[in-house]
Amino acid sequence: NVDVGEANGATALQIAAAVGASDILLLLLRAKAQLDKRDSSGQTALHAACSNDNSAGCVLALLEARADVNARDAHGATPLAVAAACDLSATCQMLVGGSAAVDLPDSTGTAPLCLASALGHTESVRVLLDARARPDHVDDSGTSALHAACEVGHGSVVRLLLESGGAHVDAK
């Protein structure tokens, strides 16, 4: 059974996606592996692929197979949030092209743009802004992407957010 999971619930499809083994992933998809089966943390194979810069082929294959691009893990994180947190701007671009919701927040209200901004991931921030992510979105604690970038001194991200025209410099 291709969908049997390990102790943490990870399936062979998730493992192949996590390590970037697109050839194996394609074999598993042909064997009818469940696209959106979740491990114990609620992550799917697409989440796993979005955490590895060697998994672009897996991301593409999963998107073509119609994996849920907006699936949320146990913390509410989407594959786009995972890619943004890992600064995988090309993966972010693929997900956006696959109709990922750019402003879908996690369980704390944090959207991918705020996450990428807090981590100083300039290229991912650029991709998200180009995809019309809302710079004025605030999380449950009232933090915006601009606040998050300022708190940790990411000047290049602050510049991008200000140039986007959507960041409110006087927001509290």
Coordinates of C-alpha atoms in Angstrom, one line a residue:
N1 CA 0.0 0.0 0.0
V2 CA 1.7 3.2 -1.2
D3 CA -0.2 5.3 1.4
V4 CA 1.0 3.6 4.6
G5 CA 2.8 6.1 6.8
E6 CA 5.8 5.9 9.0
A7 CA 5.6 6.5 12.8
N8 CA 5.1 10.2 12.1
G9 CA 2.5 9.5 9.5
A10 CA 4.7 10.5 6.5
T11 CA 3.9 8.5 3.4
A12 CA 6.4 7.5 0.7
L13 CA 5.0 10.3 -1.5
Q14 CA 5.8 12.9 1.3
I15 CA 9.3 11.5 1.8
A16 CA 10.0 11.6 -2.0
A17 CA 8.7 15.2 -2.1
A18 CA 10.8 16.2 0.9
V19 CA 14.1 14.9 -0.6
G20 CA 13.3 16.1 -4.1
A21 CA 13.1 12.7 -5.7
S22 CA 10.8 13.7 -8.6
D23 CA 11.3 10.4 -10.5
I24 CA 10.1 8.4 -7.5
L25 CA 7.3 10.9 -6.8
L26 CA 6.0 10.4 -10.3
L27 CA 6.1 6.6 -9.9
L28 CA 4.1 6.9 -6.7
L29 CA 1.6 9.2 -8.3
R30 CA 1.1 6.6 -11.1
A31 CA 0.6 4.0 -8.4
K32 CA -2.3 6.2 -7.2
A33 CA -0.7 7.6 -4.0
Q34 CA -3.1 10.0 -2.2
L35 CA -2.0 13.5 -3.1
D36 CA -3.2 15.3 0.0
K37 CA -2.7 12.6 2.7
R38 CA -1.4 14.3 5.9
D39 CA 1.3 13.3 8.3
S40 CA 1.0 13.8 12.1
S41 CA 1.8 17.5 11.8
G42 CA -1.0 17.9 9.1
Q43 CA 1.5 18.4 6.3
T44 CA 0.9 17.1 2.8
A45 CA 3.5 16.1 0.1
L46 CA 3.2 19.6 -1.3
H47 CA 4.2 21.1 2.1
A48 CA 7.2 18.7 2.2
A49 CA 8.3 19.7 -1.3
C50 CA 8.1 23.4 -0.4
S51 CA 10.7 23.1 2.3
N52 CA 13.5 21.9 0.0
D53 CA 15.2 23.9 -2.7
N54 CA 15.9 20.7 -4.6
S55 CA 12.2 19.8 -4.9
A56 CA 11.1 22.2 -7.7
G57 CA 10.3 19.2 -9.9
C58 CA 8.2 17.6 -7.2
V59 CA 6.3 20.9 -6.6
L60 CA 5.6 21.1 -10.3
A61 CA 4.5 17.5 -10.5
L62 CA 2.2 17.8 -7.5
L63 CA 0.7 21.0 -8.8
E64 CA 0.0 19.3 -12.2
A65 CA -1.6 16.4 -10.3
R66 CA -3.9 18.9 -8.7
A67 CA -2.6 18.8 -5.1
D68 CA -4.4 21.2 -2.7
V69 CA -2.3 24.3 -3.1
N70 CA -4.0 25.9 -0.1
A71 CA -3.9 22.9 2.3
R72 CA -3.2 23.9 5.9
D73 CA -1.1 21.9 8.3
A74 CA -1.8 21.6 12.1
H75 CA -0.6 25.2 12.6
G76 CA -2.6 26.6 9.6
A77 CA 0.5 27.0 7.4
T78 CA 0.0 26.6 3.7
P79 CA 2.6 25.3 1.2
L80 CA 3.2 29.0 0.2
A81 CA 3.9 29.9 3.8
V82 CA 6.4 27.0 4.0
A83 CA 8.2 28.1 0.8
A84 CA 8.2 31.8 1.9
A85 CA 9.7 30.8 5.3
C86 CA 12.4 28.8 3.5
D87 CA 13.1 31.7 1.0
L88 CA 12.3 29.5 -2.0
S89 CA 11.2 32.4 -4.2
A90 CA 11.0 30.2 -7.3
T91 CA 8.7 27.8 -5.4
C92 CA 6.6 30.7 -4.2
Q93 CA 6.3 31.7 -7.9
M94 CA 5.2 28.2 -8.9
L95 CA 2.6 28.1 -6.1
V96 CA 1.2 31.6 -7.0
G97 CA 1.0 30.4 -10.6
G98 CA -0.9 27.4 -9.3
S99 CA -3.5 29.7 -7.7
A100 CA -2.2 29.7 -4.1
A101 CA -4.0 32.2 -2.0
V102 CA -1.3 34.7 -1.2
D103 CA -2.9 36.2 1.9
L104 CA -4.1 33.0 3.6
P105 CA -3.0 33.3 7.2
D106 CA -1.9 30.6 9.6
S107 CA -3.5 29.9 13.0
T108 CA -1.9 33.0 14.5
G109 CA -3.1 35.2 11.6
T110 CA 0.3 35.5 10.0
A111 CA 0.2 35.6 6.2
P112 CA 3.2 34.4 4.1
L113 CA 4.3 38.0 3.3
C114 CA 4.6 38.8 7.0
L115 CA 6.6 35.6 7.6
A116 CA 9.0 36.2 4.7
S117 CA 9.4 39.9 5.8
A118 CA 10.2 38.9 9.4
L119 CA 12.9 36.5 8.1
G120 CA 14.4 39.0 5.6
H121 CA 13.6 36.9 2.5
T122 CA 13.7 39.7 0.0
E123 CA 13.1 37.7 -3.2
S124 CA 10.2 35.8 -1.7
V125 CA 8.7 39.2 -0.5
R126 CA 9.1 40.5 -4.0
V127 CA 7.3 37.5 -5.5
L128 CA 4.4 37.8 -3.0
L129 CA 4.1 41.5 -3.6
D130 CA 4.1 41.0 -7.4
A131 CA 1.2 38.5 -6.7
R132 CA -0.7 41.2 -4.9
A133 CA -0.2 40.1 -1.3
R134 CA -1.5 42.7 1.0
P135 CA 1.3 44.5 2.9
D136 CA -1.2 46.0 5.3
H137 CA -2.4 42.6 6.6
V138 CA -1.9 42.3 10.3
D139 CA -1.6 39.1 12.3
D140 CA -3.5 38.3 15.6
S141 CA -1.0 40.4 17.6
G142 CA -1.3 43.4 15.3
T143 CA 2.0 42.9 13.5
S144 CA 2.2 43.8 9.8
A145 CA 4.9 42.8 7.3
L146 CA 6.4 46.3 7.7
H147 CA 6.4 46.0 11.5
A148 CA 8.0 42.5 11.2
A149 CA 10.8 43.6 8.9
C150 CA 11.5 46.7 11.0
E151 CA 11.7 44.7 14.3
V152 CA 14.6 42.7 13.0
G153 CA 16.3 45.3 10.8
H154 CA 15.6 44.0 7.3
G155 CA 16.1 47.2 5.4
S156 CA 15.8 45.7 1.9
V157 CA 12.5 44.2 2.8
V158 CA 11.3 47.5 4.4
R159 CA 12.3 49.3 1.1
L160 CA 10.3 46.8 -1.0
L161 CA 7.2 47.1 1.2
L162 CA 7.3 50.9 1.1
E163 CA 7.8 50.9 -2.6
S164 CA 4.8 48.6 -3.0
G165 CA 2.6 51.5 -1.8
G166 CA 0.5 49.2 0.3
A167 CA 2.4 49.4 3.6
H168 CA 1.1 51.9 6.1
V169 CA 4.0 53.6 7.7
D170 CA 1.9 55.1 10.5
A171 CA 0.0 51.9 11.3
K172 CA 0.0 50.8 15.0

